PDB file of C-alpha atoms in Angstrom:
ATOM      1  CA  MET F  15     138.570 148.020 161.110  1.00 46.00           C
ATOM      2  CA  LYS F  16     140.859 149.915 158.768  1.00 42.00           C
ATOM      3  CA  GLU F  17     143.574 148.916 161.305  1.00 45.00           C
ATOM      4  CA  TYR F  18     142.497 145.231 161.452  1.00 42.00           C
ATOM      5  CA  ILE F  19     142.849 145.220 157.445  1.00 41.00           C
ATOM      6  CA  ILE F  20     145.791 146.649 157.345  1.00 43.00           C
ATOM      7  CA  ARG F  21     147.188 144.003 160.024  1.00 46.00           C
ATOM      8  CA  ASN F  22     145.228 141.230 158.412  1.00 45.00           C
ATOM      9  CA  LYS F  23     146.140 141.516 154.453  1.00 45.00           C
ATOM     10  CA  LYS F  24     148.147 138.997 153.401  1.00 47.00           C
ATOM     11  CA  GLY F  25     145.739 136.393 155.242  1.00 48.00           C
ATOM     12  CA  LEU F  26     142.479 138.208 153.538  1.00 43.00           C
ATOM     13  CA  ILE F  27     144.463 137.620 150.429  1.00 46.00           C
ATOM     14  CA  LEU F  28     145.009 134.132 151.069  1.00 44.00           C
ATOM     15  CA  VAL F  29     141.869 133.501 152.001  1.00 42.00           C
ATOM     16  CA  SER F  30     139.978 135.319 148.559  1.00 50.00           C
ATOM     17  CA  ILE F  31     142.388 133.347 146.643  1.00 46.00           C
ATOM     18  CA  GLY F  32     141.430 129.988 148.280  1.00 48.00           C
ATOM     19  CA  VAL F  33     137.809 130.881 147.595  1.00 41.00           C
ATOM     20  CA  PHE F  34     138.183 131.845 143.495  1.00 44.00           C
ATOM     21  CA  LEU F  35     140.431 128.549 143.499  1.00 43.00           C
ATOM     22  CA  LEU F  36     137.057 126.081 145.079  1.00 43.00           C
ATOM     23  CA  ILE F  37     134.850 128.268 142.883  1.00 42.00           C
ATOM     24  CA  PHE F  38     136.785 128.000 139.407  1.00 42.00           C
ATOM     25  CA  SER F  39     137.556 124.198 140.430  1.00 45.00           C
ATOM     26  CA  PHE F  40     133.215 123.559 141.120  1.00 41.00           C
ATOM     27  CA  VAL F  41     132.917 125.367 137.246  1.00 39.00           C
ATOM     28  CA  LEU F  42     135.111 123.463 136.061  1.00 40.00           C
ATOM     29  CA  ASN F  43     134.215 119.940 137.106  1.00 42.00           C
ATOM     30  CA  LYS F  44     130.852 121.046 136.426  1.00 40.00           C
ATOM     31  CA  SER F  45     131.629 121.621 133.031  1.00 37.00           C
ATOM     32  CA  LEU F  46     133.461 118.295 132.780  1.00 38.00           C
ATOM     33  CA  THR F  47     130.347 116.666 133.999  1.00 37.00           C
ATOM     34  CA  LYS F  48     128.483 118.230 130.832  1.00 34.00           C
ATOM     35  CA  GLU F  49     131.000 117.516 128.687  1.00 39.00           C
ATOM     36  CA  GLU F  50     131.609 113.441 129.701  1.00 38.00           C
ATOM     37  CA  LEU F  51     127.231 113.925 129.511  1.00 32.00           C
ATOM     38  CA  GLU F  52     127.437 114.379 125.563  1.00 38.00           C
ATOM     39  CA  VAL F  53     130.184 112.328 125.010  1.00 40.00           C
ATOM     40  CA  SER F  54     128.199 109.308 126.536  1.00 39.00           C
ATOM     41  CA  THR F  55     124.959 109.891 124.244  1.00 38.00           C
ATOM     42  CA  ILE F  56     127.466 109.288 121.698  1.00 38.00           C
ATOM     43  CA  SER F  57     129.173 106.686 122.717  1.00 39.00           C
ATOM     44  CA  TYR F  58     127.950 102.775 122.101  1.00 37.00           C
ATOM     45  CA  ASN F  59     129.214  99.534 124.455  1.00 46.00           C
ATOM     46  CA  THR F  60     127.407  96.918 124.150  1.00 43.00           C
ATOM     47  CA  ASP F  61     129.363  95.516 127.190  1.00 50.00           C
ATOM     48  CA  ALA F  62     128.176  98.795 129.127  1.00 48.00           C
ATOM     49  CA  GLU F  63     125.039  99.410 131.286  1.00 58.00           C
ATOM     50  CA  VAL F  64     123.812 102.407 129.408  1.00 53.00           C
ATOM     51  CA  PRO F  65     120.598 103.532 128.953  1.00 60.00           C
ATOM     52  CA  GLU F  66     118.366 103.343 125.836  1.00 55.00           C
ATOM     53  CA  SER F  67     117.785 107.069 125.042  1.00 58.00           C
ATOM     54  CA  LYS F  68     122.040 106.965 125.476  1.00 65.00           C
ATOM     55  CA  ARG F  69     123.835 104.965 122.859  1.00 77.00           C
ATOM     56  CA  LEU F  70     123.120 105.030 119.105  1.00 90.00           C
ATOM     57  CA  LEU F  71     120.964 101.504 118.464  1.00 91.00           C
ATOM     58  CA  SER F  72     122.760  98.956 116.017  1.00 93.00           C
ATOM     59  CA  GLU F  73     121.402  97.686 112.424  1.00 93.00           C
ATOM     60  CA  GLU F  74     120.064  95.209 113.707  1.00 94.00           C
ATOM     61  CA  GLU F  75     118.201  96.516 116.045  1.00 95.00           C
ATOM     62  CA  LEU F  76     116.869  99.232 113.390  1.00 95.00           C
ATOM     63  CA  LEU F  77     115.682  96.544 111.626  1.00 97.00           C
ATOM     64  CA  ASP F  78     113.705  95.207 113.953  1.00 97.00           C
ATOM     65  CA  ILE F  79     111.728  98.464 114.461  1.00 96.00           C
ATOM     66  CA  TYR F  80     111.636  99.247 110.857  1.00 97.00           C
ATOM     67  CA  ILE F  81     109.906  95.788 110.477  1.00 97.00           C
ATOM     68  CA  ASN F  82     107.552  95.899 113.921  1.00 97.00           C
ATOM     69  CA  SER F  83     106.366  99.466 112.696  1.00 96.00           C
ATOM     70  CA  ASN F  84     105.856  98.367 109.154  1.00 97.00           C
ATOM     71  CA  ILE F  85     104.306  94.455 110.883  1.00 97.00           C
ATOM     72  CA  ASP F  86     100.761  95.255 108.651  1.00 97.00           C
ATOM     73  CA  THR F  87     102.174  95.388 105.659  1.00 97.00           C
ATOM     74  CA  PHE F  88     104.196  91.837 106.421  1.00 98.00           C
ATOM     75  CA  ASP F  89     100.849  90.486 107.691  1.00 97.00           C
ATOM     76  CA  PHE F  90      99.024  91.254 104.326  1.00 97.00           C
ATOM     77  CA  TYR F  91     101.816  90.034 102.334  1.00 98.00           C
ATOM     78  CA  SER F  92     102.570  86.572 104.057  1.00 98.00           C
ATOM     79  CA  GLU F  93      98.507  85.956 103.828  1.00 97.00           C
ATOM     80  CA  MET F  94      98.333  87.413 100.377  1.00 98.00           C
ATOM     81  CA  PHE F  95     101.339  84.788  99.397  1.00 98.00           C
ATOM     82  CA  GLN F  96     100.693  82.546 101.711  1.00 98.00           C
ATOM     83  CA  ILE F  97     103.827  81.889 103.550  1.00 98.00           C
ATOM     84  CA  ASP F  98     104.241  81.252 107.272  1.00 98.00           C
ATOM     85  CA  LYS F  99     104.948  85.944 108.135  1.00 98.00           C
ATOM     86  CA  ASP F 100     107.613  84.095 110.813  1.00 98.00           C
ATOM     87  CA  THR F 101     109.584  82.734 108.127  1.00 98.00           C
ATOM     88  CA  LEU F 102     109.008  85.972 105.666  1.00 98.00           C
ATOM     89  CA  ILE F 103     110.230  87.680 108.432  1.00 98.00           C
ATOM     90  CA  SER F 104     113.292  85.522 108.903  1.00 98.00           C
ATOM     91  CA  LYS F 105     114.208  85.551 104.821  1.00 98.00           C
ATOM     92  CA  VAL F 106     114.109  89.308 104.849  1.00 98.00           C
ATOM     93  CA  LYS F 107     115.971  89.825 107.865  1.00 98.00           C
ATOM     94  CA  GLU F 108     118.729  87.336 106.124  1.00 97.00           C
ATOM     95  CA  ASP F 109     118.658  88.847 103.325  1.00 98.00           C
ATOM     96  CA  TYR F 110     118.317  93.015 104.109  1.00 97.00           C
ATOM     97  CA  LYS F 111     121.476  94.246 102.970  1.00 97.00           C
ATOM     98  CA  THR F 112     120.865  92.706  99.679  1.00 97.00           C
ATOM     99  CA  ILE F 113     117.555  94.170  99.139  1.00 97.00           C
ATOM    100  CA  ASP F 114     118.835  97.933 101.131  1.00 97.00           C
ATOM    101  CA  LEU F 115     115.402  97.553 103.113  1.00 97.00           C
ATOM    102  CA  LEU F 116     116.622 100.016 105.480  1.00 95.00           C
ATOM    103  CA  ASN F 117     116.838 102.116 102.555  1.00 96.00           C
ATOM    104  CA  THR F 118     113.589 101.796 100.239  1.00 95.00           C
ATOM    105  CA  ASP F 119     111.994 104.226  99.179  1.00 94.00           C
ATOM    106  CA  ASN F 120     109.122 102.166  98.411  1.00 95.00           C
ATOM    107  CA  LEU F 121     108.536  99.451 100.798  1.00 97.00           C
ATOM    108  CA  ASP F 122     105.579  97.261  98.896  1.00 97.00           C
ATOM    109  CA  LYS F 123     107.641  97.487  95.988  1.00 96.00           C
ATOM    110  CA  THR F 124     110.582  96.072  97.298  1.00 97.00           C
ATOM    111  CA  LEU F 125     108.609  93.515  99.043  1.00 98.00           C
ATOM    112  CA  LEU F 126     106.968  92.200  96.257  1.00 97.00           C
ATOM    113  CA  ASN F 127     109.676  92.397  94.463  1.00 97.00           C
ATOM    114  CA  TYR F 128     111.681  89.973  97.354  1.00 98.00           C
ATOM    115  CA  ILE F 129     109.417  87.740  98.215  1.00 98.00           C
ATOM    116  CA  GLU F 130     107.887  86.932  94.209  1.00 97.00           C
ATOM    117  CA  ASN F 131     111.800  86.066  93.693  1.00 98.00           C
ATOM    118  CA  LEU F 132     111.886  83.968  97.375  1.00 98.00           C
ATOM    119  CA  GLU F 133     108.441  82.133  95.485  1.00 98.00           C
ATOM    120  CA  GLU F 134     110.347  81.107  92.112  1.00 97.00           C
ATOM    121  CA  ASN F 135     113.146  80.201  94.481  1.00 97.00           C
ATOM    122  CA  ASN F 136     112.064  78.320  97.507  1.00 97.00           C
ATOM    123  CA  SER F 137     108.759  77.428  96.245  1.00 97.00           C
ATOM    124  CA  GLU F 138     108.050  75.119  99.445  1.00 98.00           C
ATOM    125  CA  LEU F 139     107.911  77.849 101.659  1.00 98.00           C
ATOM    126  CA  PHE F 140     104.681  78.657 100.025  1.00 98.00           C
ATOM    127  CA  ASN F 141     101.537  77.449 100.580  1.00 97.00           C
ATOM    128  CA  ASN F 142      99.642  77.243  96.750  1.00 96.00           C
ATOM    129  CA  LYS F 143      96.259  75.839  98.213  1.00 97.00           C
ATOM    130  CA  LEU F 144      93.291  77.807  96.391  1.00 98.00           C
ATOM    131  CA  ASN F 145      91.684  79.789  99.300  1.00 97.00           C
ATOM    132  CA  ILE F 146      88.379  81.232  97.658  1.00 95.00           C
ATOM    133  CA  SER F 147      86.171  83.814  99.731  1.00 92.00           C
ATOM    134  CA  ASN F 148      83.990  85.809  98.789  1.00 92.00           C
ATOM    135  CA  PRO F 149      85.074  89.220  98.025  1.00 95.00           C
ATOM    136  CA  SER F 150      83.267  92.413  97.992  1.00 96.00           C
ATOM    137  CA  LYS F 151      82.625  94.571  95.576  1.00 97.00           C
ATOM    138  CA  ASP F 152      84.459  97.806  97.564  1.00 97.00           C
ATOM    139  CA  TYR F 153      87.432  95.380  98.281  1.00 97.00           C
ATOM    140  CA  MET F 154      88.289  94.001  95.088  1.00 98.00           C
ATOM    141  CA  VAL F 155      88.352  98.092  93.810  1.00 98.00           C
ATOM    142  CA  ALA F 156      90.139  98.791  96.907  1.00 98.00           C
ATOM    143  CA  LEU F 157      92.905  95.672  96.066  1.00 98.00           C
ATOM    144  CA  ILE F 158      93.386  98.024  92.398  1.00 98.00           C
ATOM    145  CA  LYS F 159      93.414 101.087  93.827  1.00 98.00           C
ATOM    146  CA  TYR F 160      96.429 100.115  96.174  1.00 98.00           C
ATOM    147  CA  PHE F 161      98.300  97.976  93.547  1.00 98.00           C
ATOM    148  CA  THR F 162      97.742 100.333  90.783  1.00 98.00           C
ATOM    149  CA  ASN F 163      99.589 103.177  93.631  1.00 97.00           C
ATOM    150  CA  ILE F 164     102.591 100.569  93.634  1.00 97.00           C
ATOM    151  CA  TYR F 165     102.608 100.486  89.900  1.00 97.00           C
ATOM    152  CA  ASP F 166     101.806 103.699  89.809  1.00 96.00           C
ATOM    153  CA  ASN F 167     102.118 103.778  85.248  1.00 98.00           C
ATOM    154  CA  VAL F 168      98.362 101.559  85.284  1.00 98.00           C
ATOM    155  CA  ASP F 169      95.514 103.810  84.967  1.00 98.00           C
ATOM    156  CA  PHE F 170      93.491 102.708  88.110  1.00 98.00           C
ATOM    157  CA  SER F 171      90.101 103.718  86.794  1.00 98.00           C
ATOM    158  CA  ILE F 172      90.956 101.712  83.477  1.00 98.00           C
ATOM    159  CA  ALA F 173      91.936  99.231  85.538  1.00 98.00           C
ATOM    160  CA  ALA F 174      88.331  99.009  87.521  1.00 98.00           C
ATOM    161  CA  ALA F 175      86.891  99.528  84.453  1.00 98.00           C
ATOM    162  CA  ILE F 176      87.868  96.903  81.957  1.00 98.00           C
ATOM    163  CA  ALA F 177      87.874  94.327  85.903  1.00 98.00           C
ATOM    164  CA  GLN F 178      83.975  95.317  85.985  1.00 98.00           C
ATOM    165  CA  ILE F 179      83.401  94.463  82.467  1.00 98.00           C
ATOM    166  CA  GLU F 180      84.801  90.893  82.358  1.00 97.00           C
ATOM    167  CA  SER F 181      83.689  89.998  85.435  1.00 97.00           C
ATOM    168  CA  GLY F 182      80.972  92.815  87.318  1.00 97.00           C
ATOM    169  CA  TYR F 183      82.855  91.614  90.168  1.00 98.00           C
ATOM    170  CA  SER F 184      80.313  89.094  91.101  1.00 96.00           C
ATOM    171  CA  SER F 185      80.831  85.678  88.430  1.00 97.00           C
ATOM    172  CA  GLN F 186      81.096  83.389  91.084  1.00 96.00           C
ATOM    173  CA  TYR F 187      82.616  81.483  87.901  1.00 96.00           C
ATOM    174  CA  MET F 188      85.600  83.825  88.001  1.00 97.00           C
ATOM    175  CA  LEU F 189      85.710  84.517  91.663  1.00 97.00           C
ATOM    176  CA  ASN F 190      86.178  80.792  92.119  1.00 97.00           C
ATOM    177  CA  LYS F 191      89.586  81.200  90.056  1.00 97.00           C
ATOM    178  CA  ASN F 192      90.129  84.933  91.971  1.00 98.00           C
ATOM    179  CA  ASN F 193      89.956  85.583  88.580  1.00 98.00           C
ATOM    180  CA  ILE F 194      88.162  88.801  87.730  1.00 98.00           C
ATOM    181  CA  PHE F 195      89.651  89.888  84.762  1.00 97.00           C
ATOM    182  CA  GLY F 196      89.432  87.634  82.410  1.00 95.00           C
ATOM    183  CA  GLY F 197      92.840  86.098  81.709  1.00 95.00           C
ATOM    184  CA  MET F 198      93.353  83.092  80.240  1.00 93.00           C
ATOM    185  CA  SER F 199      96.231  80.549  80.046  1.00 91.00           C
ATOM    186  CA  SER F 200      96.000  77.682  77.398  1.00 89.00           C
ATOM    187  CA  GLY F 201      92.093  78.416  76.688  1.00 90.00           C
ATOM    188  CA  SER F 202      91.304  77.945  80.568  1.00 94.00           C
ATOM    189  CA  LEU F 203      90.228  80.908  83.136  1.00 96.00           C
ATOM    190  CA  ILE F 204      93.704  81.409  85.017  1.00 97.00           C
ATOM    191  CA  ARG F 205      93.662  80.384  88.653  1.00 97.00           C
ATOM    192  CA  TYR F 206      95.387  82.275  91.554  1.00 98.00           C
ATOM    193  CA  LYS F 207      95.599  80.887  94.686  1.00 98.00           C
ATOM    194  CA  ASN F 208      93.843  84.091  96.598  1.00 98.00           C
ATOM    195  CA  ILE F 209      91.924  87.155  95.487  1.00 98.00           C
ATOM    196  CA  GLU F 210      94.472  89.701  96.469  1.00 98.00           C
ATOM    197  CA  TYR F 211      97.182  87.123  94.744  1.00 98.00           C
ATOM    198  CA  GLY F 212      94.543  87.102  91.390  1.00 98.00           C
ATOM    199  CA  ILE F 213      94.376  91.246  92.317  1.00 98.00           C
ATOM    200  CA  TYR F 214      98.035  91.829  92.246  1.00 98.00           C
ATOM    201  CA  SER F 215      99.284  89.814  88.922  1.00 98.00           C
ATOM    202  CA  TYR F 216      95.634  91.600  87.154  1.00 98.00           C
ATOM    203  CA  VAL F 217      97.463  95.131  87.549  1.00 98.00           C
ATOM    204  CA  LYS F 218     101.098  93.321  87.975  1.00 98.00           C
ATOM    205  CA  LEU F 219     100.059  92.406  84.274  1.00 98.00           C
ATOM    206  CA  LEU F 220      98.440  95.453  83.120  1.00 98.00           C
ATOM    207  CA  SER F 221     101.786  97.443  84.104  1.00 98.00           C
ATOM    208  CA  GLU F 222     104.474  95.386  82.542  1.00 97.00           C
ATOM    209  CA  GLY F 223     102.583  94.071  79.897  1.00 97.00           C
ATOM    210  CA  TYR F 224     100.659  96.898  78.100  1.00 98.00           C
ATOM    211  CA  PHE F 225     100.743 100.375  79.692  1.00 98.00           C
ATOM    212  CA  GLY F 226     104.657  99.422  79.879  1.00 98.00           C
ATOM    213  CA  LYS F 227     104.498  98.760  76.322  1.00 98.00           C
ATOM    214  CA  GLY F 228     102.710 102.358  75.410  1.00 98.00           C
ATOM    215  CA  LEU F 229      99.200 101.128  75.668  1.00 98.00           C
ATOM    216  CA  THR F 230      97.842 103.475  77.656  1.00 98.00           C
ATOM    217  CA  THR F 231      94.543 104.510  76.260  1.00 98.00           C
ATOM    218  CA  VAL F 232      91.728 101.832  76.104  1.00 98.00           C
ATOM    219  CA  GLU F 233      91.690 101.195  72.404  1.00 97.00           C
ATOM    220  CA  GLU F 234      95.025 100.410  72.073  1.00 97.00           C
ATOM    221  CA  ILE F 235      95.052  98.057  75.376  1.00 98.00           C
ATOM    222  CA  GLY F 236      91.506  96.900  73.843  1.00 97.00           C
ATOM    223  CA  ARG F 237      93.564  95.262  70.442  1.00 96.00           C
ATOM    224  CA  VAL F 238      95.509  93.020  72.639  1.00 96.00           C
ATOM    225  CA  TYR F 239      92.648  92.711  75.582  1.00 96.00           C
ATOM    226  CA  ASN F 240      90.101  91.689  73.622  1.00 94.00           C
ATOM    227  CA  PRO F 241      90.756  92.174  69.607  1.00 94.00           C
ATOM    228  CA  THR F 242      88.661  91.836  66.529  1.00 95.00           C
ATOM    229  CA  PHE F 243      89.684  92.247  62.510  1.00 94.00           C
ATOM    230  CA  ASN F 244      88.072  95.074  60.730  1.00 91.00           C
ATOM    231  CA  GLU F 245      86.484  95.000  57.187  1.00 90.00           C
ATOM    232  CA  ALA F 246      90.248  95.520  55.700  1.00 90.00           C
ATOM    233  CA  GLY F 247      91.832  92.696  58.199  1.00 90.00           C
ATOM    234  CA  VAL F 248      93.473  94.632  60.786  1.00 93.00           C
ATOM    235  CA  LYS F 249      93.334  93.876  63.944  1.00 95.00           C
ATOM    236  CA  VAL F 250      91.328  96.233  66.297  1.00 94.00           C
ATOM    237  CA  ALA F 251      89.816  96.282  68.980  1.00 96.00           C
ATOM    238  CA  LYS F 252      86.340  95.065  69.759  1.00 96.00           C
ATOM    239  CA  ALA F 253      84.196  98.414  69.609  1.00 96.00           C
ATOM    240  CA  SER F 254      81.408  97.226  71.905  1.00 97.00           C
ATOM    241  CA  TRP F 255      84.048  96.269  74.418  1.00 97.00           C
ATOM    242  CA  VAL F 256      85.574  99.726  74.041  1.00 97.00           C
ATOM    243  CA  ASN F 257      82.193 101.784  74.416  1.00 98.00           C
ATOM    244  CA  ASN F 258      81.323  99.218  77.631  1.00 98.00           C
ATOM    245  CA  VAL F 259      84.887  99.878  79.438  1.00 98.00           C
ATOM    246  CA  ASN F 260      84.227 103.666  78.903  1.00 98.00           C
ATOM    247  CA  ILE F 261      80.918 103.840  80.259  1.00 98.00           C
ATOM    248  CA  ALA F 262      82.376 102.031  83.268  1.00 98.00           C
ATOM    249  CA  ILE F 263      85.617 104.536  83.473  1.00 98.00           C
ATOM    250  CA  GLU F 264      83.021 107.522  84.914  1.00 97.00           C
ATOM    251  CA  ASN F 265      82.462 104.620  87.877  1.00 97.00           C
ATOM    252  CA  TYR F 266      85.950 105.505  88.876  1.00 98.00           C
ATOM    253  CA  ILE F 267      87.475 108.273  87.652  1.00 95.00           C
ATOM    254  CA  ASN F 268      86.671 110.676  90.753  1.00 94.00           C
ATOM    255  CA  MET F 269      88.357 108.091  93.585  1.00 94.00           C
ATOM    256  CA  ASN F 270      91.017 110.102  94.609  1.00 91.00           C
ATOM    257  CA  GLU F 271      91.324 108.147  97.948  1.00 90.00           C
ATOM    258  CA  GLU F 272      94.633 106.902  98.774  1.00 93.00           C
ATOM    259  CA  VAL F 273      94.159 103.284 100.000  1.00 96.00           C
ATOM    260  CA  ASN F 274      96.617 101.805 102.499  1.00 95.00           C
ATOM    261  CA  ILE F 275      96.975  98.155 104.523  1.00 95.00           C
ATOM    262  CA  ASP F 276      94.822  99.677 107.641  1.00 94.00           C
ATOM    263  CA  MET F 277      92.065 100.030 104.845  1.00 96.00           C
ATOM    264  CA  LEU F 278      92.183  96.945 103.647  1.00 96.00           C
ATOM    265  CA  MET F 279      91.945  95.171 106.616  1.00 92.00           C
ATOM    266  CA  ASN F 280      89.330  96.619 107.838  1.00 93.00           C
ATOM    267  CA  LEU F 281      87.014  96.430 104.253  1.00 93.00           C
ATOM    268  CA  LYS F 282      88.106  92.334 104.926  1.00 90.00           C
ATOM    269  CA  THR F 283      87.072  92.196 107.717  1.00 82.00           C
ATOM    270  CA  GLU F 284      83.721  93.603 107.335  1.00 75.00           C
ATOM    271  CA  LEU F 285      83.039  91.000 104.770  1.00 61.00           C
TER     272      LEU F 285
END
């Protein structure tokens, strides 16, 4: 055997080198394949037939995914503002960069501001027909809770208590105008096109016209909301109104559960 190895030493060396090169080539090819695979996962070519999981999504695709994942919110606001949902989504897609939709940390507020501006500038897209429903108290209170979470400078318990004192959540005269807070204009009760729109308008009024101006207690709000004059001729909140609102607050002060779109939809369908 020893003599065989000596006689064939040169051939064995060549064979060994060949085997080494074969193994090296195999390892190199495997490494390149892995590298190519990694590159393919971060490359994006719209013309290439690359599996969805192996390419980055375009911004338009991300927008579609974002809208579809929040479609219940778009449904809710299209019904509330009485605009066709497909029309709303189409307009949002046109303007999503302007409103920075994909980077917003408050979708509700972004959409509300956008739709209000759209309604002001493109009123023909909206239906202002009066829609009278038969909302339950639970649904109306949940709407107040939902909108005070968006306009979070408003104290929910105060907002809910004022609505209770003004309408009892049951005055048919007020519900026929979707107005539960007693808002007046030109001597008559303001009419809103649906109950969601009316309650949203109420919470926004409190946010901008009262809490946003530093009127944060029942007494301070009452001086504007339900005023009278004392013996010295100074405008103050009507004492009976303040007392009634403060009593009503106790019904809502411990309502800490968050309200989402699904809960609103469920309460609405129960009507």
